[in-house]
Tab-separated table of C-alpha atoms in Angstrom:
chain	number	residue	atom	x	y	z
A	1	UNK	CA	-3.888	-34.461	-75.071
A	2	UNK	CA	-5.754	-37.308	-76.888
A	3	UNK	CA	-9.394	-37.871	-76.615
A	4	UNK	CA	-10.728	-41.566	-77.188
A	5	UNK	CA	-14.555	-41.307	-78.511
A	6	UNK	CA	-16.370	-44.109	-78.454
A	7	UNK	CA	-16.482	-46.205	-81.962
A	8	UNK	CA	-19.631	-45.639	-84.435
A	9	UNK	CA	-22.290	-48.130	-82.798
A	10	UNK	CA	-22.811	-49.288	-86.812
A	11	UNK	CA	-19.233	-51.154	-85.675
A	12	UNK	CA	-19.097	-55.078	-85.260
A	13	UNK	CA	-18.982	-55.608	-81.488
A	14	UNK	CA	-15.327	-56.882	-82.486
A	15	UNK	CA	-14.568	-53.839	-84.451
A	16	UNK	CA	-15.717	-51.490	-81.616
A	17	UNK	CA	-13.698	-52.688	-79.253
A	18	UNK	CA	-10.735	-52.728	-81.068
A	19	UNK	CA	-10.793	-49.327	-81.706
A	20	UNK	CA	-12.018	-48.631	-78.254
A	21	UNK	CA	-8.548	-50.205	-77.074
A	22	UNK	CA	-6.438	-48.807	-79.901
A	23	UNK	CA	-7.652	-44.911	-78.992
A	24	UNK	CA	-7.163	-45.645	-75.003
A	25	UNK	CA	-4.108	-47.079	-75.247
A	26	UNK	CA	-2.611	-43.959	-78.233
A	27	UNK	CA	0.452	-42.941	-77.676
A	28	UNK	CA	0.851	-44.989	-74.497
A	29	UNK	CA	4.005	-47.353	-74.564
A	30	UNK	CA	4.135	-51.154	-73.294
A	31	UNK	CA	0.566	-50.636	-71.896
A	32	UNK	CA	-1.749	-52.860	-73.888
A	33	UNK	CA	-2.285	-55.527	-71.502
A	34	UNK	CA	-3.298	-52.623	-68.814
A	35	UNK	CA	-5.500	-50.780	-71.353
A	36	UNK	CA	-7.220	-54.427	-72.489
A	37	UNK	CA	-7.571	-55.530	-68.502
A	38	UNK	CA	-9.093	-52.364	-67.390
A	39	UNK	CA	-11.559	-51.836	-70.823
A	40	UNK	CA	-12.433	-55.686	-69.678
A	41	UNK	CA	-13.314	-54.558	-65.787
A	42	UNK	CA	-14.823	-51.642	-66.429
A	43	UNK	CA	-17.378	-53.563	-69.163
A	44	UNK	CA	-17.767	-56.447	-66.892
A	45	UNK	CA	-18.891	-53.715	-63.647
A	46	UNK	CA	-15.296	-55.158	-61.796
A	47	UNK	CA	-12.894	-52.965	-59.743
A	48	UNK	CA	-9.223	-52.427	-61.124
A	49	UNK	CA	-5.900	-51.238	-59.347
A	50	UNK	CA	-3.137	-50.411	-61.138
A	51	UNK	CA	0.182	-49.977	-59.126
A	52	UNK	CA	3.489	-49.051	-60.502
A	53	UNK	CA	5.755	-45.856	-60.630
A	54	UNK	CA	5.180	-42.748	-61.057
A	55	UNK	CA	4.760	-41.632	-65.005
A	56	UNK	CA	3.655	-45.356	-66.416
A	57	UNK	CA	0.652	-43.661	-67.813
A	58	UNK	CA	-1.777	-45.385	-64.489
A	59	UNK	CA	-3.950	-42.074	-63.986
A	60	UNK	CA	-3.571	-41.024	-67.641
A	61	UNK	CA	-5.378	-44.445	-68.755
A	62	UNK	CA	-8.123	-43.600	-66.203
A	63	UNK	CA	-8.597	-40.182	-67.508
A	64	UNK	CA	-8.888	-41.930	-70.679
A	65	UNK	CA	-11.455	-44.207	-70.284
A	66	UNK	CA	-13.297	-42.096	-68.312
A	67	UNK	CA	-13.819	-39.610	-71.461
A	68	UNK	CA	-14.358	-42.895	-73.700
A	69	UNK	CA	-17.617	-43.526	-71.245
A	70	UNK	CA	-18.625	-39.540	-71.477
A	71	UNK	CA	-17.780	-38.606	-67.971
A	72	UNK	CA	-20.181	-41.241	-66.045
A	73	UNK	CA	-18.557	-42.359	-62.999
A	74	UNK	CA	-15.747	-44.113	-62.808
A	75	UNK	CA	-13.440	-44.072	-59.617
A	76	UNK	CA	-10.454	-42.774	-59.733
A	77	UNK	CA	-8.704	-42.776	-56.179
A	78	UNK	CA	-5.473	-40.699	-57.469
């Protein structure tokens, strides 16, 4: 299992959230447009939904950035 941290806060803004985006989206194939649109929701206070098939990495990616924001809230209607 891989756990995203959040990048050192002596990061560029740029910097950090590259990294923030290259942790969540580890290991996960084809899903860098998902992992960039719902890092950009969840910083701008905006609901996501992301629908597909089962095993496209959808709850995994919530998981995700849920641990990258040290467990605050973040809905996760599974």
């Amino acid at each position: 299992m891989i756990h995203p941290v959040m990048p050192d806060a002596a990061l560029p803004a740029q910097s950090r959230l590259r990294a923030l985006i290259d942790a969540l989206g580890q290991g996960l194939l084809e899903r860098e447009a998902a992992v960039r649109l719902v890092l950009l929701a969840t910083l701008a206070g905006e609901h996501v939904l992301l629908i597909g098939p089962p095993g496209t990495a959808k709850s995994e990616l919530a998981r995700r950035l849920h641990r990258c924001f040290d467990g605050r809230p973040i809905s996760n209607a599974c």
